[in-house]
Tab-separated table of C-alpha atoms in Angstrom:
chain	number	residue	atom	x	y	z
A	1	MET	CA	64.294	113.570	97.883
A	2	ASN	CA	65.347	117.240	97.883
A	3	ASN	CA	63.094	117.998	100.867
A	4	ILE	CA	64.563	115.053	102.782
A	5	PHE	CA	68.074	116.278	101.998
A	6	LYS	CA	67.383	119.874	103.077
A	7	ASN	CA	65.555	118.772	106.213
A	8	THR	CA	68.387	116.447	107.217
A	9	TRP	CA	71.006	119.115	106.626
A	10	MET	CA	69.204	121.584	108.888
A	11	ILE	CA	68.763	118.969	111.611
A	12	PHE	CA	72.477	118.164	111.672
A	13	VAL	CA	73.548	121.805	111.626
A	14	ARG	CA	71.319	122.566	114.619
A	15	ASN	CA	72.597	119.543	116.540
A	16	LYS	CA	74.774	120.570	119.494
A	17	GLU	CA	77.212	117.727	118.764
A	18	TYR	CA	77.599	118.720	115.119
A	19	ILE	CA	80.312	121.392	115.439
A	20	SER	CA	82.356	119.360	117.914
A	21	THR	CA	82.122	116.145	115.875
A	22	ILE	CA	82.494	117.446	112.327
A	23	VAL	CA	84.652	120.577	112.709
A	24	VAL	CA	86.462	120.778	116.056
A	25	ALA	CA	87.283	117.100	116.665
A	26	PRO	CA	89.268	116.439	113.458
A	27	VAL	CA	91.410	119.548	114.005
A	28	ILE	CA	92.175	118.718	117.647
A	29	MET	CA	92.909	115.056	116.929
A	30	LEU	CA	95.112	115.896	113.954
A	31	LEU	CA	97.219	118.431	115.846
A	32	VAL	CA	97.475	116.578	119.158
A	33	PHE	CA	98.289	113.124	117.796
A	34	SER	CA	100.518	114.390	114.965
A	35	PHE	CA	102.793	116.426	117.230
A	36	ILE	CA	102.734	114.199	120.338
A	37	LEU	CA	103.456	110.982	118.448
A	38	SER	CA	106.315	112.645	116.583
A	39	TYR	CA	108.459	112.411	119.705
A	40	GLN	CA	109.873	109.098	120.874
A	41	SER	CA	112.265	108.046	123.629
A	42	LYS	CA	114.348	106.161	121.028
A	43	VAL	CA	114.757	107.004	117.363
A	44	ASN	CA	114.551	104.259	114.739
A	45	ILE	CA	117.503	104.046	112.361
A	46	ALA	CA	118.379	101.449	109.731
A	47	VAL	CA	121.759	99.744	109.462
A	48	ILE	CA	122.540	98.047	106.152
A	49	ASN	CA	125.863	96.232	106.504
A	50	GLN	CA	126.897	94.772	103.158
A	51	ASP	CA	130.539	94.331	104.153
A	52	HIS	CA	130.656	92.391	107.471
A	53	SER	CA	134.267	93.441	107.924
A	54	GLU	CA	136.086	94.921	110.910
A	55	ILE	CA	134.905	98.447	110.178
A	56	GLY	CA	131.417	97.229	109.407
A	57	SER	CA	131.228	95.450	112.762
A	58	MET	CA	132.600	98.513	114.555
A	59	VAL	CA	129.979	100.777	112.966
A	60	GLU	CA	127.182	98.373	113.916
A	61	HIS	CA	128.532	98.135	117.482
A	62	THR	CA	128.693	101.935	117.763
A	63	LEU	CA	125.102	102.338	116.605
A	64	ASP	CA	123.770	99.500	118.780
A	65	ASN	CA	125.379	100.975	121.876
A	66	THR	CA	124.042	104.493	121.398
A	67	ASP	CA	121.133	104.901	123.831
A	68	LEU	CA	119.361	107.390	121.603
A	69	PHE	CA	118.891	105.005	118.676
A	70	HIS	CA	117.063	101.755	117.999
A	71	THR	CA	118.559	99.924	115.026
A	72	ILE	CA	116.385	97.927	112.638
A	73	ASP	CA	117.108	95.798	109.575
A	74	MET	CA	115.905	97.091	106.233
A	75	ASP	CA	116.471	96.602	102.518
A	76	LEU	CA	118.311	99.430	100.771
A	77	ASP	CA	115.458	100.090	98.337
A	78	GLU	CA	113.080	100.744	101.275
A	79	VAL	CA	115.215	103.430	102.909
A	80	ASN	CA	114.109	106.593	101.061
A	81	GLN	CA	110.390	105.936	101.503
A	82	SER	CA	110.915	104.910	105.148
A	83	ILE	CA	112.602	108.247	105.851
A	84	ILE	CA	109.877	110.183	104.061
A	85	HIS	CA	107.180	108.271	105.979
A	86	ASN	CA	109.018	108.937	109.264
A	87	LYS	CA	109.543	105.222	109.948
A	88	ILE	CA	113.274	105.826	110.407
A	89	GLU	CA	115.337	108.947	111.062
A	90	PHE	CA	118.237	107.929	108.816
A	91	ALA	CA	120.106	104.893	107.479
A	92	VAL	CA	123.766	103.944	107.647
A	93	VAL	CA	124.909	101.912	104.645
A	94	ILE	CA	128.226	100.034	104.819
A	95	LYS	CA	128.915	99.031	101.238
A	96	SER	CA	131.073	96.084	100.224
A	97	ASP	CA	133.867	96.562	97.706
A	98	GLY	CA	134.439	92.836	97.288
A	99	GLU	CA	137.867	92.988	98.920
A	100	SER	CA	139.276	92.086	102.308
A	101	ILE	CA	139.261	94.919	104.804
A	102	ASP	CA	142.245	97.219	104.570
A	103	LEU	CA	142.247	100.081	107.056
A	104	THR	CA	144.540	102.103	104.815
A	105	LYS	CA	141.904	102.226	102.068
A	106	GLU	CA	138.760	104.264	101.753
A	107	LYS	CA	135.776	102.282	102.974
A	108	PRO	CA	132.440	103.293	101.383
A	109	ILE	CA	130.079	104.205	104.224
A	110	GLU	CA	127.051	106.332	103.449
A	111	ILE	CA	124.413	108.032	105.576
A	112	ILE	CA	121.024	108.481	103.914
A	113	LYS	CA	119.042	111.132	105.737
A	114	ALA	CA	116.506	113.904	105.446
A	115	LYS	CA	117.929	117.356	104.810
A	116	ASP	CA	116.745	118.584	108.204
A	117	SER	CA	118.030	115.634	110.271
A	118	LYS	CA	120.261	116.954	113.070
A	119	LEU	CA	120.570	113.485	114.598
A	120	ALA	CA	122.096	112.135	111.402
A	121	ASP	CA	124.705	114.920	111.532
A	122	TYR	CA	125.400	114.007	115.167
A	123	MET	CA	125.891	110.325	114.298
A	124	GLU	CA	128.054	111.259	111.314
A	125	THR	CA	130.485	113.082	113.616
A	126	ILE	CA	130.661	110.119	116.010
A	127	LEU	CA	131.312	107.607	113.241
A	128	ASN	CA	133.937	109.777	111.552
A	129	ASN	CA	135.824	110.177	114.834
A	130	ASN	CA	135.645	106.469	115.659
A	131	ILE	CA	136.790	105.354	112.214
A	132	ASN	CA	139.626	107.899	112.128
A	133	ALA	CA	140.768	106.690	115.546
A	134	LYS	CA	140.708	103.125	114.252
A	135	CYS	CA	142.523	104.028	111.048
A	136	ASN	CA	145.353	106.095	112.597
A	137	ASN	CA	147.695	105.301	109.692
A	138	ARG	CA	145.516	107.111	107.172
A	139	VAL	CA	146.902	110.088	105.250
A	140	HIS	CA	143.504	111.805	105.064
A	141	ASP	CA	140.660	111.829	107.539
A	142	PHE	CA	137.848	109.403	106.825
A	143	GLU	CA	134.702	111.160	105.672
A	144	ILE	CA	131.296	109.516	105.399
A	145	ARG	CA	129.372	110.203	102.237
A	146	LYS	CA	125.889	111.697	102.597
A	147	ASN	CA	122.800	111.199	100.472
A	148	GLU	CA	119.832	113.411	101.297
A	149	VAL	CA	116.155	112.753	100.640
A	150	PRO	CA	113.586	115.588	100.432
A	151	LYS	CA	112.869	117.430	103.647
A	152	LYS	CA	110.060	115.817	105.600
A	153	GLY	CA	107.410	117.425	107.758
A	154	VAL	CA	105.299	116.000	110.559
A	155	PRO	CA	103.717	112.856	109.050
A	156	ILE	CA	99.932	112.592	108.832
A	157	ASN	CA	100.264	108.911	109.727
A	158	ASN	CA	100.631	109.808	113.407
A	159	ALA	CA	96.975	110.854	113.648
A	160	LEU	CA	95.567	108.958	110.675
A	161	GLY	CA	94.190	106.007	112.642
A	162	MET	CA	92.453	108.199	115.207
A	163	VAL	CA	90.903	110.345	112.469
A	164	ILE	CA	89.565	107.218	110.739
A	165	PHE	CA	88.222	105.983	114.089
A	166	LYS	CA	86.520	109.322	114.797
A	167	MET	CA	85.059	109.584	111.311
A	168	ILE	CA	83.405	106.165	111.444
A	169	GLY	CA	82.263	106.887	115.011
A	170	SER	CA	80.448	110.000	113.796
A	171	CYS	CA	77.857	107.645	112.285
A	172	SER	CA	76.116	107.873	115.677
A	173	LEU	CA	74.725	111.289	114.602
A	174	LEU	CA	72.972	109.762	111.590
A	175	ALA	CA	71.837	106.654	113.465
A	176	GLY	CA	70.497	108.718	116.353
A	177	LEU	CA	68.387	110.837	114.000
A	178	ILE	CA	66.749	107.843	112.312
A	179	ILE	CA	66.147	106.031	115.621
A	180	ALA	CA	64.414	109.127	116.996
A	181	GLU	CA	62.200	109.265	113.918
A	182	LYS	CA	61.353	105.572	114.305
A	183	ARG	CA	60.301	106.177	117.890
A	184	ASN	CA	58.285	109.314	117.053
A	185	GLY	CA	56.362	107.604	114.257
A	186	ILE	CA	57.889	109.744	111.517
A	187	LEU	CA	58.991	106.675	109.553
A	188	ASN	CA	55.421	105.389	109.564
A	189	ARG	CA	54.184	108.690	108.153
A	190	ILE	CA	56.894	108.580	105.487
A	191	TYR	CA	55.791	105.076	104.570
A	192	MET	CA	52.140	106.196	104.394
A	193	SER	CA	53.172	108.981	102.012
A	194	LYS	CA	54.358	106.216	99.668
A	195	THR	CA	57.938	107.444	99.816
A	196	LYS	CA	60.249	104.507	99.291
A	197	MET	CA	62.323	103.691	102.358
A	198	SER	CA	65.409	103.400	100.156
A	199	ALA	CA	64.822	106.975	98.916
A	200	TYR	CA	64.316	108.220	102.480
A	201	LEU	CA	67.519	106.589	103.750
A	202	PHE	CA	69.446	107.686	100.656
A	203	GLY	CA	68.323	111.288	101.237
A	204	ARG	CA	69.334	111.182	104.905
A	205	GLY	CA	72.638	109.566	103.967
A	206	SER	CA	73.358	112.093	101.199
A	207	ALA	CA	72.935	115.008	103.587
A	208	PHE	CA	75.186	113.333	106.110
A	209	PHE	CA	77.734	112.672	103.347
A	210	MET	CA	78.005	116.440	102.814
A	211	ASN	CA	78.733	116.813	106.522
A	212	LEU	CA	81.476	114.206	106.270
A	213	VAL	CA	82.911	115.995	103.230
A	214	LEU	CA	83.209	119.044	105.480
A	215	PHE	CA	84.990	116.819	108.022
A	216	ILE	CA	87.413	115.703	105.287
A	217	PHE	CA	88.169	119.219	104.071
A	218	VAL	CA	88.721	120.518	107.616
A	219	TYR	CA	91.231	117.698	108.125
A	220	PHE	CA	92.915	118.255	104.755
A	221	ILE	CA	93.145	122.056	104.996
A	222	THR	CA	94.490	121.890	108.563
A	223	SER	CA	97.164	119.434	107.384
A	224	LYS	CA	98.122	121.814	104.587
A	225	ILE	CA	98.237	124.868	106.877
A	226	PHE	CA	100.600	123.119	109.300
A	227	LYS	CA	102.586	121.617	106.387
A	228	PHE	CA	102.127	118.024	107.481
A	229	ASP	CA	103.773	115.395	105.327
A	230	PHE	CA	101.264	113.363	103.278
A	231	ALA	CA	104.117	111.253	101.850
A	232	MET	CA	102.317	110.798	98.535
A	233	LYS	CA	102.694	112.230	95.038
A	234	ASN	CA	99.212	113.743	94.949
A	235	PRO	CA	97.814	114.532	98.425
A	236	PHE	CA	94.378	115.199	96.895
A	237	ASN	CA	94.058	111.441	96.386
A	238	LEU	CA	93.563	111.236	100.133
A	239	ILE	CA	90.266	113.110	99.713
A	240	VAL	CA	89.047	110.351	97.377
A	241	VAL	CA	90.006	107.648	99.883
A	242	PHE	CA	88.274	109.467	102.735
A	243	SER	CA	85.187	109.992	100.567
A	244	VAL	CA	84.932	106.214	100.165
A	245	LEU	CA	85.324	105.915	103.941
A	246	ALA	CA	82.495	108.449	104.335
A	247	ILE	CA	80.196	106.225	102.271
A	248	PHE	CA	80.994	103.284	104.536
A	249	THR	CA	80.387	105.461	107.609
A	250	ILE	CA	76.901	106.287	106.336
A	251	ALA	CA	76.082	102.651	105.595
A	252	PHE	CA	77.348	101.603	109.029
A	253	GLY	CA	75.188	104.276	110.682
A	254	LEU	CA	72.102	103.141	108.757
A	255	VAL	CA	72.613	99.538	109.885
A	256	LEU	CA	72.995	100.663	113.489
A	257	SER	CA	69.746	102.615	113.240
A	258	ALA	CA	67.956	99.597	111.779
A	259	PHE	CA	68.956	97.214	114.554
A	260	THR	CA	68.918	99.597	117.542
A	261	ASN	CA	65.887	101.264	119.112
A	262	ASP	CA	67.616	103.587	121.565
A	263	GLU	CA	69.982	106.303	120.341
A	264	ASN	CA	71.754	106.175	123.697
A	265	HIS	CA	72.873	102.634	122.866
A	266	VAL	CA	74.207	103.504	119.421
A	267	TRP	CA	77.578	104.783	120.572
A	268	ASN	CA	78.073	101.881	122.991
A	269	PHE	CA	77.210	99.372	120.284
A	270	SER	CA	79.380	101.054	117.657
A	271	ILE	CA	82.332	101.156	120.077
A	272	LEU	CA	81.830	97.457	120.816
A	273	VAL	CA	82.407	96.802	117.121
A	274	LEU	CA	84.512	99.790	116.106
A	275	LEU	CA	87.217	99.789	118.791
A	276	PRO	CA	88.453	96.172	118.464
A	277	SER	CA	88.214	96.262	114.654
A	278	SER	CA	90.227	99.512	114.558
A	279	ILE	CA	92.917	97.982	116.770
A	280	LEU	CA	93.150	94.756	114.767
A	281	SER	CA	93.123	96.577	111.430
A	282	GLY	CA	96.139	98.683	112.354
A	283	ALA	CA	94.297	101.997	112.699
A	284	LEU	CA	95.062	102.341	116.421
A	285	PHE	CA	97.962	99.888	116.789
A	286	PRO	CA	100.930	99.109	114.486
A	287	TYR	CA	99.696	96.399	112.140
A	288	ASN	CA	103.130	94.929	111.451
A	289	ALA	CA	103.801	94.577	115.185
A	290	MET	CA	100.878	92.187	115.618
A	291	PRO	CA	101.179	88.379	115.382
A	292	LYS	CA	100.386	86.900	111.970
A	293	THR	CA	97.138	85.401	113.258
A	294	MET	CA	95.926	88.793	114.470
A	295	GLN	CA	96.931	90.362	111.159
A	296	LYS	CA	94.791	87.851	109.274
A	297	ILE	CA	91.818	88.737	111.488
A	298	GLY	CA	92.453	92.468	111.071
A	299	ALA	CA	92.612	92.100	107.288
A	300	ILE	CA	88.859	91.431	107.088
A	301	PHE	CA	87.868	94.853	108.448
A	302	PRO	CA	87.204	97.860	106.169
A	303	GLN	CA	89.547	100.080	108.206
A	304	ARG	CA	92.388	97.830	107.029
A	305	TRP	CA	91.299	98.234	103.410
A	306	ILE	CA	91.284	102.020	103.755
A	307	ILE	CA	94.721	102.038	105.395
A	308	SER	CA	96.040	99.699	102.690
A	309	ALA	CA	94.854	102.145	100.029
A	310	ILE	CA	96.615	105.016	101.808
A	311	GLU	CA	99.812	102.970	102.187
A	312	THR	CA	99.695	102.173	98.461
A	313	LEU	CA	99.496	105.892	97.658
A	314	GLN	CA	102.358	106.625	100.052
A	315	LYS	CA	104.515	104.041	98.296
A	316	GLY	CA	104.160	105.964	95.054
A	317	GLY	CA	101.050	104.265	93.704
A	318	SER	CA	98.114	105.930	91.982
A	319	LEU	CA	94.372	105.724	92.588
A	320	VAL	CA	94.229	102.935	90.013
A	321	ASP	CA	96.402	100.854	92.318
A	322	THR	CA	93.864	101.300	95.137
A	323	ILE	CA	90.875	99.990	93.170
A	324	VAL	CA	90.717	96.620	94.964
A	325	PRO	CA	90.590	97.886	98.580
A	326	LEU	CA	88.377	100.888	97.784
A	327	ALA	CA	85.979	98.813	95.655
A	328	SER	CA	85.754	96.308	98.523
A	329	VAL	CA	84.708	99.097	100.891
A	330	LEU	CA	82.071	100.316	98.426
A	331	VAL	CA	80.651	96.812	97.893
A	332	LEU	CA	80.414	96.293	101.654
A	333	SER	CA	78.689	99.678	101.987
A	334	ILE	CA	76.092	98.731	99.374
A	335	LEU	CA	75.396	95.465	101.193
A	336	LEU	CA	74.975	97.290	104.509
A	337	PHE	CA	72.602	99.791	102.872
A	338	ILE	CA	70.461	96.978	101.460
A	339	ILE	CA	70.368	95.270	104.864
A	340	ALA	CA	69.331	98.529	106.552
A	341	VAL	CA	66.527	99.176	104.037
A	342	ASN	CA	65.116	95.662	104.340
A	343	LYS	CA	65.296	95.699	108.129
A	344	ILE	CA	63.548	99.065	108.509
A	345	ASN	CA	60.915	98.027	105.962
A	346	SER	CA	60.216	94.892	108.001
A	347	LEU	CA	59.757	96.987	111.153
A	348	ILE	CA	57.195	99.238	109.497
A	349	LEU	CA	55.329	96.509	107.679
């Protein structure tokens, strides 16, 4: 087992694709997609109108007719996390006091924003001016109350789906190695040495797991250096989630190697499965924007389970709360490993 592990490690390190796939690619994808996807033509803001009075309608009309913003409906208890996760820039809350509108009275309007939100300050000025113009009989100028949430950085969610896609796609390195050894008769010699095929594949997979751990740490350290926002209490929990994903990546690569005889076809075959499943699972396309039928289809893929675990952590949950999706990924990985062992055994026997 140790010899298999050491041999596999040296093979991967000497592979020309190794550095680009395991080290360079996660850094480039993280930086490019995180910064590019941070900029949008329209900024999402939430409007929570609990009053439905004259001022409330005027505030909604002002926000709806500002070209820079796209207003969305949202519950008040979702606002803070939505700002932290970069789903909205800020929220305008028009609170009801249970009385009929009286323009001579203070009307409770609140902006909930991140400390560094310049756009929220811009909208605050517009709303104050409009309300003061409307309430010209007021003794004091109207002033909107502000409630600030912790300062947010560039969210990791922008590049998260692409990183997951790239990580699973890296299974082609492992599959290519085993396919080459099948073709060169190495597997037959391993079988003749009375080494169990499960031990051989486990050794190859363990070495590749260490490579994926390097992938994970490169991604994590780069995120820390650039102060990206993990939006979770303990960012180190993300390493656990990605480690589970690494186990699935290995199992997926072993299955590909068992059912494919040409390493040149591995990537094409994996893309045929990986690309549509990543789209449907919400890794490469907003899951909530898809029709309900498509969401039900996407829910069966392991990428969705991984993303669900990350979303649970970002909502304030702990690793205990992610047991169901992560355990599902591990069970699927074990099944794929068993299938790969049995298939390769049948080819040799």
